[in-house]
Short mmCIF file of C-alpha atoms and ligand atoms in Angstrom, two decimals:
data_model
loop_
_atom_site.label_atom_id
_atom_site.label_comp_id
_atom_site.label_asym_id
_atom_site.label_seq_id
_atom_site.Cartn_x
_atom_site.Cartn_y
_atom_site.Cartn_z
CA UNK A 290 0.02 0.00 0.10
CA UNK A 291 1.61 3.34 -0.85
CA UNK A 292 0.80 6.31 1.13
CA UNK A 293 0.42 10.01 0.00
CA UNK A 294 1.75 12.97 2.00
CA UNK A 295 -0.96 15.30 0.83
CA UNK A 296 -2.86 14.61 3.95
CA UNK A 297 -6.80 14.95 3.47
CA UNK A 298 -6.99 14.89 -0.10
CA UNK A 299 -7.66 18.43 -1.49
CA UNK A 300 -11.11 19.07 -2.88
CA UNK A 301 -12.62 15.51 -2.43
CA UNK A 302 -16.37 15.39 -1.03
CA UNK A 303 -15.64 13.18 1.62
CA UNK A 304 -12.63 13.43 4.20
CA UNK A 305 -12.74 9.62 4.55
CA UNK A 306 -12.43 8.37 0.95
CA UNK A 307 -12.61 9.49 -2.79
CA UNK A 308 -12.05 8.10 -6.25
CA UNK A 309 -9.22 9.75 -8.48
CA UNK A 310 -9.69 9.65 -12.16
CA UNK A 311 -11.84 7.80 -14.37
CA UNK A 312 -12.17 4.07 -14.95
CA UNK A 313 -8.58 3.57 -14.64
CA UNK A 314 -8.34 5.75 -11.50
CA UNK A 315 -7.56 4.86 -7.87
CA UNK A 316 -9.28 4.97 -4.45
CA UNK A 317 -7.73 7.30 -1.99
CA UNK A 318 -8.38 6.58 1.86
CA UNK A 319 -7.49 8.69 4.71
CA UNK A 320 -5.45 6.13 6.87
CA UNK A 321 -7.62 6.10 10.20
CA UNK A 322 -4.90 3.86 11.89
CA UNK A 323 -2.85 7.04 12.01
CA UNK A 324 -5.17 9.43 13.53
CA UNK A 325 -5.06 11.78 15.51
CA UNK A 326 -1.52 12.06 15.24
CA UNK A 327 -1.05 12.20 11.39
CA UNK A 328 -3.45 12.76 8.41
CA UNK A 329 -2.29 10.45 5.72
CA UNK A 330 -3.99 9.29 2.73
CA UNK A 331 -3.28 5.62 1.07
CA UNK A 332 -3.85 5.13 -2.48
CA UNK A 333 -5.30 1.84 -3.18
CA UNK A 334 -4.84 0.67 -6.82
CA UNK A 335 -5.59 -3.23 -6.16
CA UNK A 336 -8.35 -5.24 -4.61
CA UNK A 337 -5.85 -6.57 -2.12
CA UNK A 338 -4.84 -3.12 -0.90
CA UNK A 339 -8.77 -2.41 -0.43
CA UNK A 340 -9.16 -5.79 1.50
CA UNK A 341 -6.27 -4.93 3.49
CA UNK A 342 -7.60 -1.37 4.32
CA UNK A 343 -10.69 -2.74 5.36
CA UNK A 344 -9.35 -5.50 7.50
CA UNK A 345 -6.92 -3.35 9.35
CA UNK A 346 -9.44 -0.54 9.84
CA UNK A 347 -7.56 1.99 7.84
CA UNK A 348 -11.26 2.44 6.40
CA UNK A 349 -13.83 1.45 8.83
CA UNK A 350 -17.33 2.14 10.13
CA UNK A 351 -20.22 0.57 8.40
CA UNK A 352 -21.23 2.81 5.50
CA UNK A 353 -17.55 3.87 4.85
CA UNK A 354 -16.59 0.12 4.31
CA UNK A 355 -19.51 -0.44 1.83
CA UNK A 356 -18.41 2.68 -0.25
CA UNK A 357 -14.59 1.65 -0.16
CA UNK A 358 -15.82 -1.95 -1.33
CA UNK A 359 -17.82 -0.60 -4.33
CA UNK A 360 -14.74 1.39 -5.48
CA UNK A 361 -13.00 -1.92 -4.66
CA UNK A 362 -14.99 -3.58 -7.53
CA UNK A 363 -14.05 -1.29 -9.95
CA UNK A 364 -10.31 -1.67 -9.27
CA UNK A 365 -10.84 -5.44 -9.27
CA UNK A 366 -12.32 -5.21 -12.99
CA UNK A 367 -9.99 -2.95 -14.50
CA UNK A 368 -7.89 -5.42 -15.92
CA UNK A 369 -10.77 -7.30 -17.65
CA UNK A 370 -12.63 -4.14 -18.88
CA UNK A 371 -11.80 -5.55 -22.34
CA UNK A 372 -12.39 -9.14 -21.84
CA UNK A 373 -15.61 -11.26 -22.99
CA UNK A 374 -18.59 -10.96 -20.95
CA UNK A 375 -18.07 -14.44 -19.59
CA UNK A 376 -14.54 -13.48 -18.27
CA UNK A 377 -15.79 -10.17 -17.02
CA UNK A 378 -18.47 -11.63 -15.11
CA UNK A 379 -16.34 -14.50 -13.54
CA UNK A 380 -13.84 -11.86 -12.53
CA UNK A 381 -16.70 -9.82 -10.85
CA UNK A 382 -17.94 -12.73 -9.05
CA UNK A 383 -14.21 -13.58 -7.78
CA UNK A 384 -13.75 -9.96 -6.74
CA UNK A 385 -17.02 -9.67 -4.71
CA UNK A 386 -16.39 -12.92 -2.97
CA UNK A 387 -12.95 -11.70 -2.10
CA UNK A 388 -14.02 -8.31 -0.83
CA UNK A 389 -16.72 -9.91 1.18
CA UNK A 390 -14.30 -11.91 3.37
CA UNK A 391 -12.46 -8.76 4.73
CA UNK A 392 -14.90 -8.08 7.69
CA UNK A 393 -18.19 -10.01 8.72
CA UNK A 394 -20.46 -7.90 10.68
CA UNK A 395 -21.19 -4.40 8.97
CA UNK A 396 -23.94 -5.38 6.39
CA UNK A 397 -23.19 -2.22 4.12
CA UNK A 398 -20.24 -4.13 3.02
CA UNK A 399 -22.60 -6.92 1.50
CA UNK A 400 -25.42 -4.58 0.52
CA UNK A 401 -22.76 -2.32 -1.48
CA UNK A 402 -21.22 -5.57 -3.17
CA UNK A 403 -24.77 -6.93 -4.21
CA UNK A 404 -25.71 -3.59 -5.61
CA UNK A 405 -22.52 -3.64 -7.71
CA UNK A 406 -23.16 -7.24 -8.89
CA UNK A 407 -26.92 -6.16 -9.74
CA UNK A 408 -25.93 -3.37 -11.62
CA UNK A 409 -23.27 -5.33 -13.62
CA UNK A 410 -26.27 -7.91 -14.27
CA UNK A 411 -28.57 -5.25 -15.57
CA UNK A 412 -25.97 -3.82 -17.88
CA UNK A 413 -25.11 -7.23 -19.82
CA UNK A 414 -25.59 -5.70 -23.16
CA UNK A 415 -23.18 -2.71 -22.84
CA UNK A 416 -19.83 -2.64 -24.80
CA UNK A 417 -16.89 -3.39 -22.92
CA UNK A 418 -15.57 0.11 -21.91
CA UNK A 419 -19.15 1.07 -20.92
CA UNK A 420 -19.45 -1.87 -18.49
CA UNK A 421 -16.74 -0.36 -16.22
CA UNK A 422 -18.03 3.15 -16.63
CA UNK A 423 -21.46 1.76 -15.31
CA UNK A 424 -19.91 0.25 -12.38
CA UNK A 425 -18.11 3.51 -11.53
CA UNK A 426 -20.79 5.53 -11.54
CA UNK A 427 -22.74 3.24 -9.45
CA UNK A 428 -19.81 3.45 -6.82
CA UNK A 429 -20.11 7.03 -7.22
CA UNK A 430 -23.71 7.15 -6.70
CA UNK A 431 -23.51 4.97 -3.48
CA UNK A 432 -21.05 7.45 -2.14
CA UNK A 433 -23.23 10.34 -2.84
CA UNK A 434 -26.26 8.71 -1.58
CA UNK A 435 -24.36 7.94 1.59
CA UNK A 436 -23.59 11.45 2.04
CA UNK A 437 -27.28 12.52 1.52
CA UNK A 438 -28.32 10.07 4.02
CA UNK A 439 -26.37 11.25 6.65
CA UNK A 440 -27.62 14.77 6.04
CA UNK A 441 -31.26 13.41 6.33
CA UNK A 442 -30.27 11.37 9.67
CA UNK A 443 -29.18 14.65 11.13
CA UNK A 444 -32.15 16.48 10.36
CA UNK A 445 -34.45 13.48 11.38
CA UNK A 446 -32.46 13.04 14.77
CA UNK A 447 -31.56 16.39 15.87
CA UNK A 448 -34.97 17.03 17.41
CA UNK A 449 -34.47 13.82 19.83
CA UNK A 450 -31.67 15.75 21.75
CA UNK A 451 -32.13 18.39 24.50
CA UNK A 452 -31.80 21.87 24.02
CA UNK A 453 -28.63 21.59 26.47
CA UNK A 454 -27.06 18.64 28.02
CA UNK A 455 -24.49 15.85 27.75
CA UNK A 456 -24.89 13.21 25.02
CA UNK A 457 -22.90 10.04 25.03
CA UNK A 458 -21.49 8.43 22.02
CA UNK A 459 -19.55 4.92 21.72
CA UNK A 460 -16.98 4.18 19.06
CA UNK A 461 -16.93 6.61 15.88
CA UNK A 462 -20.05 6.97 13.85
CA UNK A 463 -18.86 10.34 12.38
CA UNK A 464 -17.98 11.59 9.08
CA UNK A 465 -14.86 9.08 9.13
CA UNK A 466 -17.14 6.20 9.34
CA UNK A 467 -19.34 7.44 6.27
CA UNK A 468 -18.89 9.56 3.25
CA UNK A 469 -20.82 12.33 4.81
CA UNK A 470 -20.97 13.97 8.25
CA UNK A 471 -21.77 10.55 9.82
CA UNK A 472 -24.86 8.80 11.41
CA UNK A 473 -24.92 9.41 15.32
CA UNK A 474 -22.43 12.55 15.02
CA UNK A 475 -24.65 13.79 12.16
CA UNK A 476 -27.57 14.00 14.66
CA UNK A 477 -25.21 15.65 17.15
CA UNK A 478 -23.62 17.96 14.58
CA UNK A 479 -27.04 18.96 13.31
CA UNK A 480 -28.45 19.71 16.91
CA UNK A 481 -25.46 21.79 17.60
CA UNK A 482 -25.75 23.72 14.21
CA UNK A 483 -29.48 24.32 15.24
CA UNK A 484 -28.13 26.09 18.32
CA UNK A 485 -28.55 23.37 21.04
CA UNK A 486 -25.83 23.45 23.83
CA UNK A 487 -24.47 19.96 23.21
CA UNK A 488 -21.57 18.52 25.13
CA UNK A 489 -20.20 15.35 23.86
CA UNK A 490 -18.96 12.49 26.16
CA UNK A 491 -17.03 9.92 23.96
CA UNK A 492 -16.35 6.59 25.32
CA UNK A 493 -12.70 5.79 24.55
CA UNK A 494 -13.76 2.71 23.01
CA UNK A 495 -11.29 -0.13 23.78
CA UNK A 496 -9.41 -1.94 22.17
CA UNK A 497 -8.84 0.25 19.16
CA UNK A 498 -9.96 3.49 20.65
CA UNK A 499 -12.13 4.74 18.02
CA UNK A 500 -13.81 7.23 20.45
CA UNK A 501 -10.54 8.53 21.71
CA UNK A 502 -8.73 8.82 18.47
CA UNK A 503 -11.44 9.68 15.84
CA UNK A 504 -14.72 10.85 17.68
CA UNK A 505 -12.91 13.45 19.77
CA UNK A 506 -10.83 14.49 16.69
CA UNK A 507 -13.98 15.13 14.64
CA UNK A 508 -15.87 16.97 17.51
CA UNK A 509 -12.86 19.39 18.33
CA UNK A 510 -12.60 19.95 14.27
CA UNK A 511 -16.18 21.03 14.28
CA UNK A 512 -15.78 23.13 17.70
CA UNK A 513 -18.35 20.81 19.40
CA UNK A 514 -17.36 20.62 22.89
CA UNK A 515 -16.22 17.03 23.90
CA UNK A 516 -15.06 15.07 26.96
CA UNK A 517 -13.13 11.95 26.56
CA UNK A 518 -14.06 9.25 29.02
CA UNK A 519 -12.84 5.72 30.06
CA UNK A 520 -15.47 3.07 28.89
CA UNK A 521 -15.87 2.23 32.32
CA UNK A 522 -16.77 5.73 33.38
CA UNK A 523 -19.96 5.95 31.34
CA UNK A 524 -22.28 4.52 34.25
CA UNK A 525 -20.84 7.05 36.88
CA UNK A 526 -21.32 9.83 34.56
CA UNK A 527 -24.91 8.97 34.10
CA UNK A 528 -25.22 8.67 37.72
CA UNK A 529 -24.04 12.16 38.10
CA UNK A 530 -26.57 13.66 35.87
CA UNK A 531 -23.91 14.43 33.09
CA UNK A 532 -25.68 12.30 30.38
CA UNK A 533 -29.14 13.29 29.13
CA UNK A 534 -29.06 10.97 26.00
CA UNK A 535 -26.93 8.48 24.21
CA UNK A 536 -26.59 8.30 20.28
CA UNK A 537 -24.65 5.53 18.64
CA UNK A 538 -24.39 4.06 15.19
CA UNK A 539 -24.93 0.35 14.22
CA UNK A 540 -23.16 -2.12 11.82
CA UNK A 541 -26.10 -4.28 11.11
CA UNK A 542 -29.89 -4.10 12.24
CA UNK A 543 -31.96 -6.87 12.17
CA UNK A 544 -35.66 -6.94 11.19
CA UNK A 545 -36.89 -6.65 14.66
CA UNK A 546 -34.74 -3.69 15.45
CA UNK A 547 -31.93 -5.32 17.28
CA UNK A 548 -28.77 -3.60 16.49
CA UNK A 549 -25.09 -4.66 16.37
CA UNK A 550 -22.50 -2.06 17.09
CA UNK A 551 -19.02 -1.74 18.62
CA UNK A 552 -18.34 -4.00 21.72
CA UNK A 553 -19.46 -2.10 24.71
CA UNK A 554 -22.68 -0.56 23.12
CA UNK A 555 -24.83 -3.26 24.66
CA UNK A 556 -23.46 -2.16 28.42
CA UNK A 557 -23.98 1.45 27.52
CA UNK A 558 -27.64 0.67 26.52
CA UNK A 559 -28.22 -1.24 29.73
CA UNK A 560 -26.73 1.79 31.65
CA UNK A 561 -28.79 4.12 30.03
CA UNK A 562 -32.15 2.08 30.87
CA UNK A 563 -30.91 1.83 34.53
CA UNK A 564 -30.42 5.57 34.68
CA UNK A 565 -33.81 6.28 32.69
CA UNK A 566 -31.67 7.87 29.90
CA UNK A 567 -32.99 7.53 26.21
CA UNK A 568 -30.54 5.35 24.09
CA UNK A 569 -30.83 6.12 20.40
CA UNK A 570 -29.38 4.53 17.22
CA UNK A 571 -28.74 6.44 13.91
CA UNK A 572 -28.24 4.35 11.00
CA UNK A 573 -29.24 4.32 7.13
CA UNK A 574 -31.44 2.06 5.43
CA UNK A 575 -28.21 0.42 4.01
CA UNK A 576 -27.43 -0.99 7.54
CA UNK A 577 -30.72 -2.82 7.86
CA UNK A 578 -30.47 -6.75 7.25
CA UNK A 579 -34.30 -7.54 6.65
CA UNK A 580 -33.19 -11.28 5.98
CA UNK A 581 -32.34 -11.66 9.63
CA UNK A 582 -35.53 -11.92 11.92
CA UNK A 583 -33.45 -11.07 15.01
CA UNK A 584 -30.30 -9.97 16.32
CA UNK A 585 -29.02 -13.42 17.62
CA UNK A 586 -28.28 -14.12 13.78
CA UNK A 587 -26.12 -11.10 13.09
CA UNK A 588 -22.52 -12.65 12.54
CA UNK A 589 -20.17 -11.07 15.18
CA UNK A 590 -16.40 -10.58 14.21
CA UNK A 591 -13.71 -11.82 16.44
CA UNK A 592 -10.44 -9.96 16.16
CA UNK A 593 -6.69 -10.84 16.95
CA UNK A 594 -5.67 -11.28 20.84
CA UNK A 595 -2.77 -8.56 20.02
CA UNK A 596 -5.04 -5.67 19.78
CA UNK A 597 -5.78 -6.28 23.26
CA UNK A 598 -2.51 -7.75 24.59
CA UNK A 599 -0.13 -5.13 22.67
CA UNK A 600 -2.50 -2.41 21.80
CA UNK A 601 -0.43 0.26 19.97
CA UNK A 602 2.94 -1.38 20.39
CA UNK A 603 3.19 -1.78 24.13
CA UNK A 604 2.62 -5.20 25.67
CA UNK A 605 -0.19 -4.84 28.50
CA UNK A 606 -0.93 -8.56 29.35
CA UNK A 607 1.41 -11.48 30.04
CA UNK A 608 2.59 -13.63 27.34
CA UNK A 609 0.25 -16.54 26.38
CA UNK A 610 -2.83 -14.94 28.24
CA UNK A 611 -6.15 -16.27 26.90
CA UNK A 612 -8.10 -13.43 25.18
CA UNK A 613 -11.44 -12.80 23.86
CA UNK A 614 -11.55 -9.91 21.42
CA UNK A 615 -15.23 -9.70 20.26
CA UNK A 616 -15.46 -6.57 18.16
CA UNK A 617 -19.17 -6.13 18.06
CA UNK A 618 -22.34 -6.91 20.50
CA UNK A 619 -26.07 -6.71 20.05
CA UNK A 620 -28.31 -4.16 21.64
CA UNK A 621 -31.96 -5.73 21.84
CA UNK A 622 -34.66 -3.44 20.53
CA UNK A 623 -36.38 -3.17 23.79
CA UNK A 624 -33.58 -0.96 24.89
CA UNK A 625 -33.54 1.23 22.15
CA UNK A 626 -35.85 4.37 22.35
CA UNK A 627 -35.91 5.24 18.72
CA UNK A 628 -33.81 4.53 15.41
CA UNK A 629 -32.93 7.49 13.23
CA UNK A 630 -32.83 6.83 9.63
CA UNK A 631 -32.69 8.92 6.45
CA UNK A 632 -36.45 7.83 5.99
CA UNK A 633 -37.64 8.85 9.57
CA UNK A 634 -37.78 7.78 12.79
CA UNK A 635 -38.37 4.21 13.90
CA UNK A 636 -40.35 4.52 17.36
CA UNK A 637 -41.18 2.42 18.98
CA UNK A 638 -38.71 -0.07 17.81
CA UNK A 639 -40.15 -3.25 16.58
CA UNK A 640 -40.48 -5.35 13.36
CA UNK A 641 -43.70 -3.46 12.42
CA UNK A 642 -42.24 -0.07 12.61
CA UNK A 643 -39.16 -0.94 11.00
CA UNK A 644 -40.77 -2.34 8.16
CA UNK A 645 -43.15 0.68 7.75
CA UNK A 646 -40.36 3.24 7.95
CA UNK A 647 -37.98 1.44 5.44
CA UNK A 648 -40.87 1.15 3.06
CA UNK A 649 -40.99 5.03 2.63
CA UNK A 650 -39.36 6.61 -0.25
O1 MRU B 80 -14.84 -1.64 14.11
P1 MRU B 80 -15.32 -0.31 13.53
O2 MRU B 80 -14.35 0.85 13.85
O3 MRU B 80 -15.45 -0.45 12.19
O4 MRU B 80 -16.55 -0.34 14.15
C1 MRU B 80 -17.38 0.91 13.73
C2 MRU B 80 -18.76 1.07 14.64
O5 MRU B 80 -19.09 0.34 15.44
C3 MRU B 80 -19.72 2.28 14.34
O6 MRU B 80 -20.39 2.37 15.47
C4 MRU B 80 -20.56 1.68 13.14
O7 MRU B 80 -19.97 1.16 12.09
C5 MRU B 80 -21.42 2.68 12.73
S1 MRU B 80 -20.59 3.96 11.71
C6 MRU B 80 -21.70 4.95 11.11
#
């Protein structure tokens, strides 16, 4: 993977990622593993580089993973753009299968790959150069739509937040996790822009510290007051009356509203319930998996022990210790006060309401 020193790429619409050039172009990603110390882009010119960037969390957050994968499909087909339809299709299937193996939980990855495959299937009659252009256009549309969905979630969700008060969030569901302003953070940013005096409390989010490294970075860049807390401090902050609402993102939401998100989210939802504080989830329609009836069926990623025992280069546990590094958990619908989507609010959170709101245009 080669890196460019330009920092946040000039003039691209999203700070997280962007496509450079035409069908023979490449993908630029802000390497989130380096934040907040360094702002440096990675150039991806092969699907292996995209796979690796997703796997190691250089690009992360459910919607951003989906957009990156869509561009990955274009990269994977560049070498066969002039080949026969059969060869093109075989390579398309291979590329999608490979990219789908990068991470298991965020359904946006599979949603974006399915969409790219569907478009390719619909365009079977196109001449060879147009095929790749059609796929690039679709990836660019996925990126633009994601940006629009973020803006819409901000508008829908801002009214849920108090005129003044503390809002806790877990992990990073901001611009870095999407092609726009984020999901949970879009709601917070829209409330702040509307004049609400919001103070963000950001859980640090062990073991990879997306809250500490990324959410605080984004809030500070936007001049939204933020306080970083240890994950284990959330309950005490609530008990002290500092938190009036919780908003998180999601990686996959089942048809009944059960929502998978970064490990620790379930604990935060239980704490919120115990303190009578509303717990909200913000997620675009691309994060819903209507093929799964319940959250129990959501595949949950397990990651390497070293992320826990050797976080950021320092050994913090004995050699050979047994480790469980489950990366996500599932919050049951009953603990979620409302889900903010670009199509409106799902409240109460149950299968009927999920279906009703997602069916809207
Ligand atoms: O492991 P990560 O950093 O990809 O996990 C990300 C999250 O859990 C986010 O909260 C989720 O993807 C929603 S992003 C808008």
